[in-house]
Amino acid sequence: MRISIVYTAVTNGPLTENYCARFAATFREFPPGVECEIVVACNGGPLPKSTSLIFSGMSAKMFPRVNDPSWDLGGYFDAARGPCADADMLLCLGESNYFHKEGWLKRLVDAWENHGPGMYGPFASNVVRAHLQTTAFCCSPTLLKQYPIRVCDKASRYALEHGEQSLWRRTAARGMPVRLVTWDGDWEPRMWRKPPNILWRGDQSNCLWWSNHTDRYRDADSKRKLNWARSADRPFA
């Protein structure tokens, strides 16, 4: 299986160099567990040399592109049509993602091999509607290329994530699996908020990796944590 990771890096973004350094350091400390290639979607053009050097030794391919209003999703779509078009699995990662335990990618591959090609991710909630967060998800490049709605602004970006015709709902409607994958299992949509220590619950250690969403919950006061958890745990819709 050819697995491509598309990692987002916003050229000259205020936190990009720190995010990239954390991503690369934790990737090395906690290996994915299976072979993969890394494509860095440089949103806004070529990265500064100080940022691109962070990926030295990782055999990462730089993929400069415009930083359009589709934000991170534009990089995923372009990669699916470009350098990752021939991949079997495309793992799409926003720049705040980082790792805390070895074998995180192997867990996704295990779920993929058990259930078949579909859409999988480590973060799910029922905020607005049930959805897998698009800050981190995997699918085939073909699913992205076949998405029929042009993602061109904030509204269409979030429609793809949690709209009534979102990518995950379209994938499920085709009879393909859509699963939340954690360290202790993989879960169908109506079970996404059942496992312990997932996004916005407990110590979040059951998440395959972490991101700015888990960090903000970790650092929030008890009242905000409760509000966020209640929002994420609302009835499935």
PDB file of C-alpha atoms in Angstrom:
ATOM      1  CA  MET A   1       0.000   0.000   0.000  1.00  0.00           C
ATOM      2  CA  ARG A   2       1.322   3.423  -0.933  1.00  0.00           C
ATOM      3  CA  ILE A   3       0.596   5.886   1.871  1.00  0.00           C
ATOM      4  CA  SER A   4       1.087   9.626   1.431  1.00  0.00           C
ATOM      5  CA  ILE A   5       0.915  12.141   4.265  1.00  0.00           C
ATOM      6  CA  VAL A   6       0.043  15.665   3.201  1.00  0.00           C
ATOM      7  CA  TYR A   7       1.167  17.979   5.964  1.00  0.00           C
ATOM      8  CA  THR A   8       0.061  21.618   5.850  1.00  0.00           C
ATOM      9  CA  ALA A   9       2.591  24.408   6.407  1.00  0.00           C
ATOM     10  CA  VAL A  10       1.432  28.009   5.984  1.00  0.00           C
ATOM     11  CA  THR A  11       4.290  29.942   4.439  1.00  0.00           C
ATOM     12  CA  ASN A  12       5.430  32.661   6.881  1.00  0.00           C
ATOM     13  CA  GLY A  13       2.545  31.850   9.225  1.00  0.00           C
ATOM     14  CA  PRO A  14       3.032  33.216  12.768  1.00  0.00           C
ATOM     15  CA  LEU A  15       3.195  29.744  14.356  1.00  0.00           C
ATOM     16  CA  THR A  16       4.248  27.671  11.360  1.00  0.00           C
ATOM     17  CA  GLU A  17       7.901  27.191  12.213  1.00  0.00           C
ATOM     18  CA  ASN A  18       7.043  26.101  15.758  1.00  0.00           C
ATOM     19  CA  TYR A  19       4.318  23.769  14.520  1.00  0.00           C
ATOM     20  CA  CYS A  20       6.600  22.240  11.884  1.00  0.00           C
ATOM     21  CA  ALA A  21       9.374  21.728  14.429  1.00  0.00           C
ATOM     22  CA  ARG A  22       6.970  19.964  16.795  1.00  0.00           C
ATOM     23  CA  PHE A  23       5.534  17.821  14.002  1.00  0.00           C
ATOM     24  CA  ALA A  24       8.968  16.736  12.786  1.00  0.00           C
ATOM     25  CA  ALA A  25      10.402  16.142  16.274  1.00  0.00           C
ATOM     26  CA  THR A  26       7.467  14.011  17.415  1.00  0.00           C
ATOM     27  CA  PHE A  27       7.369  12.154  14.077  1.00  0.00           C
ATOM     28  CA  ARG A  28      10.954  11.103  14.728  1.00  0.00           C
ATOM     29  CA  GLU A  29      10.361  10.324  18.414  1.00  0.00           C
ATOM     30  CA  PHE A  30       7.156   8.371  17.797  1.00  0.00           C
ATOM     31  CA  PRO A  31       7.486   6.655  14.395  1.00  0.00           C
ATOM     32  CA  PRO A  32       4.339   5.927  12.393  1.00  0.00           C
ATOM     33  CA  GLY A  33       4.869   2.160  12.374  1.00  0.00           C
ATOM     34  CA  VAL A  34       4.457   1.712   8.610  1.00  0.00           C
ATOM     35  CA  GLU A  35       6.254   3.082   5.588  1.00  0.00           C
ATOM     36  CA  CYS A  36       4.939   6.360   4.198  1.00  0.00           C
ATOM     37  CA  GLU A  37       5.949   9.435   2.243  1.00  0.00           C
ATOM     38  CA  ILE A  38       5.555  13.023   3.403  1.00  0.00           C
ATOM     39  CA  VAL A  39       4.426  15.831   1.141  1.00  0.00           C
ATOM     40  CA  VAL A  40       4.498  19.306   2.696  1.00  0.00           C
ATOM     41  CA  ALA A  41       1.752  21.487   1.237  1.00  0.00           C
ATOM     42  CA  CYS A  42       3.397  24.914   1.436  1.00  0.00           C
ATOM     43  CA  ASN A  43       0.339  27.162   1.410  1.00  0.00           C
ATOM     44  CA  GLY A  44       1.547  30.533   0.190  1.00  0.00           C
ATOM     45  CA  GLY A  45       4.579  29.474  -1.817  1.00  0.00           C
ATOM     46  CA  PRO A  46       8.005  28.043  -0.923  1.00  0.00           C
ATOM     47  CA  LEU A  47       8.777  27.875   2.795  1.00  0.00           C
ATOM     48  CA  PRO A  48      11.598  29.975   4.250  1.00  0.00           C
ATOM     49  CA  LYS A  49      14.834  28.026   4.367  1.00  0.00           C
ATOM     50  CA  SER A  50      14.764  27.903   8.187  1.00  0.00           C
ATOM     51  CA  THR A  51      11.385  26.153   8.032  1.00  0.00           C
ATOM     52  CA  SER A  52      12.135  23.772   5.168  1.00  0.00           C
ATOM     53  CA  LEU A  53      15.328  22.626   6.914  1.00  0.00           C
ATOM     54  CA  ILE A  54      13.171  21.282   9.760  1.00  0.00           C
ATOM     55  CA  PHE A  55      12.203  18.397   7.473  1.00  0.00           C
ATOM     56  CA  SER A  56      15.788  17.410   6.651  1.00  0.00           C
ATOM     57  CA  GLY A  57      16.295  13.663   6.841  1.00  0.00           C
ATOM     58  CA  MET A  58      12.586  12.900   6.484  1.00  0.00           C
ATOM     59  CA  SER A  59      12.646  12.600   2.663  1.00  0.00           C
ATOM     60  CA  ALA A  60       9.810  15.121   2.603  1.00  0.00           C
ATOM     61  CA  LYS A  61       8.719  16.603  -0.721  1.00  0.00           C
ATOM     62  CA  MET A  62       7.924  20.306  -0.794  1.00  0.00           C
ATOM     63  CA  PHE A  63       4.691  21.190  -2.629  1.00  0.00           C
ATOM     64  CA  PRO A  64       4.392  24.998  -2.913  1.00  0.00           C
ATOM     65  CA  ARG A  65       0.943  26.347  -3.764  1.00  0.00           C
ATOM     66  CA  VAL A  66      -1.191  29.439  -3.318  1.00  0.00           C
ATOM     67  CA  ASN A  67      -2.797  30.041   0.073  1.00  0.00           C
ATOM     68  CA  ASP A  68      -6.390  30.296  -1.112  1.00  0.00           C
ATOM     69  CA  PRO A  69      -9.603  30.746   0.936  1.00  0.00           C
ATOM     70  CA  SER A  70     -10.094  26.975   1.135  1.00  0.00           C
ATOM     71  CA  TRP A  71      -7.268  26.943   3.720  1.00  0.00           C
ATOM     72  CA  ASP A  72      -5.857  23.480   4.435  1.00  0.00           C
ATOM     73  CA  LEU A  73      -8.437  21.663   2.285  1.00  0.00           C
ATOM     74  CA  GLY A  74      -7.119  23.305  -0.868  1.00  0.00           C
ATOM     75  CA  GLY A  75      -3.737  21.711  -0.251  1.00  0.00           C
ATOM     76  CA  TYR A  76      -5.343  18.310   0.201  1.00  0.00           C
ATOM     77  CA  PHE A  77      -7.314  18.600  -3.043  1.00  0.00           C
ATOM     78  CA  ASP A  78      -4.286  19.795  -4.992  1.00  0.00           C
ATOM     79  CA  ALA A  79      -2.116  17.011  -3.568  1.00  0.00           C
ATOM     80  CA  ALA A  80      -4.792  14.432  -4.451  1.00  0.00           C
ATOM     81  CA  ARG A  81      -4.669  15.622  -8.062  1.00  0.00           C
ATOM     82  CA  GLY A  82      -0.909  16.100  -8.077  1.00  0.00           C
ATOM     83  CA  PRO A  83       1.971  14.445  -6.194  1.00  0.00           C
ATOM     84  CA  CYS A  84      -0.264  12.033  -4.261  1.00  0.00           C
ATOM     85  CA  ALA A  85      -2.614  11.055  -7.073  1.00  0.00           C
ATOM     86  CA  ASP A  86      -1.319   7.479  -7.156  1.00  0.00           C
ATOM     87  CA  ALA A  87      -1.436   6.881  -3.396  1.00  0.00           C
ATOM     88  CA  ASP A  88      -3.759   4.243  -1.976  1.00  0.00           C
ATOM     89  CA  MET A  89      -4.226   6.152   1.290  1.00  0.00           C
ATOM     90  CA  LEU A  90      -3.887   9.898   1.693  1.00  0.00           C
ATOM     91  CA  LEU A  91      -3.536  11.174   5.274  1.00  0.00           C
ATOM     92  CA  CYS A  92      -4.351  14.885   5.446  1.00  0.00           C
ATOM     93  CA  LEU A  93      -2.905  16.820   8.378  1.00  0.00           C
ATOM     94  CA  GLY A  94      -3.244  20.431   9.450  1.00  0.00           C
ATOM     95  CA  GLU A  95      -0.061  22.054  10.720  1.00  0.00           C
ATOM     96  CA  SER A  96      -0.901  21.802  14.448  1.00  0.00           C
ATOM     97  CA  ASN A  97      -0.917  17.970  14.486  1.00  0.00           C
ATOM     98  CA  TYR A  98       1.780  16.150  16.441  1.00  0.00           C
ATOM     99  CA  PHE A  99       2.408  12.725  17.971  1.00  0.00           C
ATOM    100  CA  HIS A 100       2.661  11.198  21.437  1.00  0.00           C
ATOM    101  CA  LYS A 101       2.871   7.429  20.909  1.00  0.00           C
ATOM    102  CA  GLU A 102       4.546   5.143  18.390  1.00  0.00           C
ATOM    103  CA  GLY A 103       2.489   3.310  15.770  1.00  0.00           C
ATOM    104  CA  TRP A 104      -0.205   5.919  15.146  1.00  0.00           C
ATOM    105  CA  LEU A 105      -0.291   5.394  11.376  1.00  0.00           C
ATOM    106  CA  LYS A 106      -0.315   1.612  11.754  1.00  0.00           C
ATOM    107  CA  ARG A 107      -3.574   1.913  13.700  1.00  0.00           C
ATOM    108  CA  LEU A 108      -5.173   3.660  10.717  1.00  0.00           C
ATOM    109  CA  VAL A 109      -3.759   1.101   8.304  1.00  0.00           C
ATOM    110  CA  ASP A 110      -5.059  -1.756  10.464  1.00  0.00           C
ATOM    111  CA  ALA A 111      -8.567  -0.257  10.400  1.00  0.00           C
ATOM    112  CA  TRP A 112      -8.315   0.340   6.649  1.00  0.00           C
ATOM    113  CA  GLU A 113      -7.252  -3.244   6.015  1.00  0.00           C
ATOM    114  CA  ASN A 114      -9.972  -4.626   8.314  1.00  0.00           C
ATOM    115  CA  HIS A 115     -12.872  -2.614   6.895  1.00  0.00           C
ATOM    116  CA  GLY A 116     -11.705  -1.491   3.467  1.00  0.00           C
ATOM    117  CA  PRO A 117     -11.023   1.862   1.812  1.00  0.00           C
ATOM    118  CA  GLY A 118     -13.136   4.681   3.168  1.00  0.00           C
ATOM    119  CA  MET A 119     -12.658   7.685   5.447  1.00  0.00           C
ATOM    120  CA  TYR A 120     -10.930   7.421   8.824  1.00  0.00           C
ATOM    121  CA  GLY A 121      -9.755   9.905  11.434  1.00  0.00           C
ATOM    122  CA  PRO A 122      -8.596  10.345  15.047  1.00  0.00           C
ATOM    123  CA  PHE A 123     -10.931  13.206  16.065  1.00  0.00           C
ATOM    124  CA  ALA A 124     -14.749  13.159  16.015  1.00  0.00           C
ATOM    125  CA  SER A 125     -17.488  15.195  17.644  1.00  0.00           C
ATOM    126  CA  ASN A 126     -21.173  16.052  17.307  1.00  0.00           C
ATOM    127  CA  VAL A 127     -20.661  19.830  17.342  1.00  0.00           C
ATOM    128  CA  VAL A 128     -23.054  21.294  14.734  1.00  0.00           C
ATOM    129  CA  ARG A 129     -23.489  17.758  13.313  1.00  0.00           C
ATOM    130  CA  ALA A 130     -21.615  14.525  13.779  1.00  0.00           C
ATOM    131  CA  HIS A 131     -18.335  14.660  11.885  1.00  0.00           C
ATOM    132  CA  LEU A 132     -14.718  13.636  11.687  1.00  0.00           C
ATOM    133  CA  GLN A 133     -12.579  16.735  12.065  1.00  0.00           C
ATOM    134  CA  THR A 134     -10.817  17.608   8.829  1.00  0.00           C
ATOM    135  CA  THR A 135      -7.774  18.812  10.731  1.00  0.00           C
ATOM    136  CA  ALA A 136      -6.744  15.138  10.439  1.00  0.00           C
ATOM    137  CA  PHE A 137      -8.348  12.441   8.289  1.00  0.00           C
ATOM    138  CA  CYS A 138      -7.454   9.864   5.670  1.00  0.00           C
ATOM    139  CA  CYS A 139      -9.142   8.585   2.540  1.00  0.00           C
ATOM    140  CA  SER A 140      -8.175   7.699  -1.008  1.00  0.00           C
ATOM    141  CA  PRO A 141      -7.187  10.571  -3.329  1.00  0.00           C
ATOM    142  CA  THR A 142     -10.111   9.510  -5.510  1.00  0.00           C
ATOM    143  CA  LEU A 143     -12.659  10.449  -2.826  1.00  0.00           C
ATOM    144  CA  LEU A 144     -11.320  13.985  -2.765  1.00  0.00           C
ATOM    145  CA  LYS A 145     -11.144  14.221  -6.554  1.00  0.00           C
ATOM    146  CA  GLN A 146     -14.747  13.061  -6.821  1.00  0.00           C
ATOM    147  CA  TYR A 147     -16.143  15.503  -4.236  1.00  0.00           C
ATOM    148  CA  PRO A 148     -18.648  17.428  -6.390  1.00  0.00           C
ATOM    149  CA  ILE A 149     -18.724  20.784  -4.585  1.00  0.00           C
ATOM    150  CA  ARG A 150     -16.013  23.371  -5.134  1.00  0.00           C
ATOM    151  CA  VAL A 151     -14.368  24.292  -1.827  1.00  0.00           C
ATOM    152  CA  CYS A 152     -13.568  27.964  -2.255  1.00  0.00           C
ATOM    153  CA  ASP A 153     -14.281  29.745   1.028  1.00  0.00           C
ATOM    154  CA  LYS A 154     -14.897  29.272   4.749  1.00  0.00           C
ATOM    155  CA  ALA A 155     -18.527  28.222   4.294  1.00  0.00           C
ATOM    156  CA  SER A 156     -17.790  25.503   1.735  1.00  0.00           C
ATOM    157  CA  ARG A 157     -14.809  24.336   3.758  1.00  0.00           C
ATOM    158  CA  TYR A 158     -16.989  23.704   6.814  1.00  0.00           C
ATOM    159  CA  ALA A 159     -19.762  22.244   4.652  1.00  0.00           C
ATOM    160  CA  LEU A 160     -17.307  19.549   3.574  1.00  0.00           C
ATOM    161  CA  GLU A 161     -16.502  18.846   7.226  1.00  0.00           C
ATOM    162  CA  HIS A 162     -19.903  18.855   8.926  1.00  0.00           C
ATOM    163  CA  GLY A 163     -22.537  19.843   6.378  1.00  0.00           C
ATOM    164  CA  GLU A 164     -25.511  17.702   5.437  1.00  0.00           C
ATOM    165  CA  GLN A 165     -23.614  16.655   2.296  1.00  0.00           C
ATOM    166  CA  SER A 166     -20.209  16.436   3.971  1.00  0.00           C
ATOM    167  CA  LEU A 167     -17.419  14.253   2.658  1.00  0.00           C
ATOM    168  CA  TRP A 168     -17.954  11.630   5.345  1.00  0.00           C
ATOM    169  CA  ARG A 169     -21.710  11.421   4.688  1.00  0.00           C
ATOM    170  CA  ARG A 170     -21.152  11.088   0.952  1.00  0.00           C
ATOM    171  CA  THR A 171     -18.582   8.376   1.626  1.00  0.00           C
ATOM    172  CA  ALA A 172     -20.960   6.464   3.914  1.00  0.00           C
ATOM    173  CA  ALA A 173     -23.789   6.815   1.390  1.00  0.00           C
ATOM    174  CA  ARG A 174     -21.631   4.919  -1.096  1.00  0.00           C
ATOM    175  CA  GLY A 175     -21.467   2.006   1.338  1.00  0.00           C
ATOM    176  CA  MET A 176     -17.874   2.715   2.326  1.00  0.00           C
ATOM    177  CA  PRO A 177     -16.679   2.628   5.949  1.00  0.00           C
ATOM    178  CA  VAL A 178     -16.299   5.848   7.922  1.00  0.00           C
ATOM    179  CA  ARG A 179     -14.586   5.294  11.267  1.00  0.00           C
ATOM    180  CA  LEU A 180     -13.121   7.087  14.227  1.00  0.00           C
ATOM    181  CA  VAL A 181      -9.896   5.247  15.044  1.00  0.00           C
ATOM    182  CA  THR A 182      -8.511   5.278  18.588  1.00  0.00           C
ATOM    183  CA  TRP A 183      -5.836   3.286  20.374  1.00  0.00           C
ATOM    184  CA  ASP A 184      -8.469   0.907  21.749  1.00  0.00           C
ATOM    185  CA  GLY A 185     -10.668   0.377  18.698  1.00  0.00           C
ATOM    186  CA  ASP A 186     -12.404   1.812  15.661  1.00  0.00           C
ATOM    187  CA  TRP A 187     -15.908   3.163  15.789  1.00  0.00           C
ATOM    188  CA  GLU A 188     -18.889   3.693  13.505  1.00  0.00           C
ATOM    189  CA  PRO A 189     -20.508   7.157  13.417  1.00  0.00           C
ATOM    190  CA  ARG A 190     -23.134   6.626  16.110  1.00  0.00           C
ATOM    191  CA  MET A 191     -20.401   5.323  18.421  1.00  0.00           C
ATOM    192  CA  TRP A 192     -17.960   8.192  17.861  1.00  0.00           C
ATOM    193  CA  ARG A 193     -18.540   9.730  21.289  1.00  0.00           C
ATOM    194  CA  LYS A 194     -18.534   6.449  23.249  1.00  0.00           C
ATOM    195  CA  PRO A 195     -14.819   5.653  23.848  1.00  0.00           C
ATOM    196  CA  PRO A 196     -12.951   7.034  26.885  1.00  0.00           C
ATOM    197  CA  ASN A 197     -10.283   9.742  26.684  1.00  0.00           C
ATOM    198  CA  ILE A 198     -11.094  10.897  23.155  1.00  0.00           C
ATOM    199  CA  LEU A 199     -11.265  14.463  21.853  1.00  0.00           C
ATOM    200  CA  TRP A 200     -12.562  16.745  24.626  1.00  0.00           C
ATOM    201  CA  ARG A 201     -12.873  13.931  27.142  1.00  0.00           C
ATOM    202  CA  GLY A 202     -10.588  12.950  30.019  1.00  0.00           C
ATOM    203  CA  ASP A 203      -6.888  13.187  29.278  1.00  0.00           C
ATOM    204  CA  GLN A 204      -7.468  12.605  25.516  1.00  0.00           C
ATOM    205  CA  SER A 205      -4.806   9.871  25.571  1.00  0.00           C
ATOM    206  CA  ASN A 206      -6.967   7.608  23.393  1.00  0.00           C
ATOM    207  CA  CYS A 207      -6.484   9.995  20.455  1.00  0.00           C
ATOM    208  CA  LEU A 208      -3.925   8.590  18.030  1.00  0.00           C
ATOM    209  CA  TRP A 209      -2.204  11.970  18.090  1.00  0.00           C
ATOM    210  CA  TRP A 210      -2.914  15.521  19.232  1.00  0.00           C
ATOM    211  CA  SER A 211      -3.529  18.933  17.667  1.00  0.00           C
ATOM    212  CA  ASN A 212      -4.463  22.481  18.611  1.00  0.00           C
ATOM    213  CA  HIS A 213      -8.001  21.211  19.345  1.00  0.00           C
ATOM    214  CA  THR A 214      -6.793  18.788  22.007  1.00  0.00           C
ATOM    215  CA  ASP A 215      -4.315  21.359  23.347  1.00  0.00           C
ATOM    216  CA  ARG A 216      -6.964  24.026  23.845  1.00  0.00           C
ATOM    217  CA  TYR A 217      -9.119  21.595  25.783  1.00  0.00           C
ATOM    218  CA  ARG A 218      -6.122  20.465  27.857  1.00  0.00           C
ATOM    219  CA  ASP A 219      -5.352  24.075  28.784  1.00  0.00           C
ATOM    220  CA  ALA A 220      -8.945  25.232  29.368  1.00  0.00           C
ATOM    221  CA  ASP A 221     -10.489  25.852  32.775  1.00  0.00           C
ATOM    222  CA  SER A 222     -12.996  23.358  34.167  1.00  0.00           C
ATOM    223  CA  LYS A 223     -16.059  25.370  33.092  1.00  0.00           C
ATOM    224  CA  ARG A 224     -14.916  25.624  29.495  1.00  0.00           C
ATOM    225  CA  LYS A 225     -13.983  21.943  29.425  1.00  0.00           C
ATOM    226  CA  LEU A 226     -17.472  21.036  30.595  1.00  0.00           C
ATOM    227  CA  ASN A 227     -19.110  23.253  27.958  1.00  0.00           C
ATOM    228  CA  TRP A 228     -16.953  21.854  25.168  1.00  0.00           C
ATOM    229  CA  ALA A 229     -17.568  18.268  26.262  1.00  0.00           C
ATOM    230  CA  ARG A 230     -21.329  18.811  26.389  1.00  0.00           C
ATOM    231  CA  SER A 231     -21.259  20.336  22.918  1.00  0.00           C
ATOM    232  CA  ALA A 232     -19.217  17.455  21.490  1.00  0.00           C
ATOM    233  CA  ASP A 233     -21.449  14.877  23.204  1.00  0.00           C
ATOM    234  CA  ARG A 234     -24.772  16.250  21.981  1.00  0.00           C
ATOM    235  CA  PRO A 235     -27.089  13.658  20.363  1.00  0.00           C
ATOM    236  CA  PHE A 236     -25.971  12.280  17.033  1.00  0.00           C
ATOM    237  CA  ALA A 237     -27.378  14.165  14.068  1.00  0.00           C
TER     238      ALA A 237
END
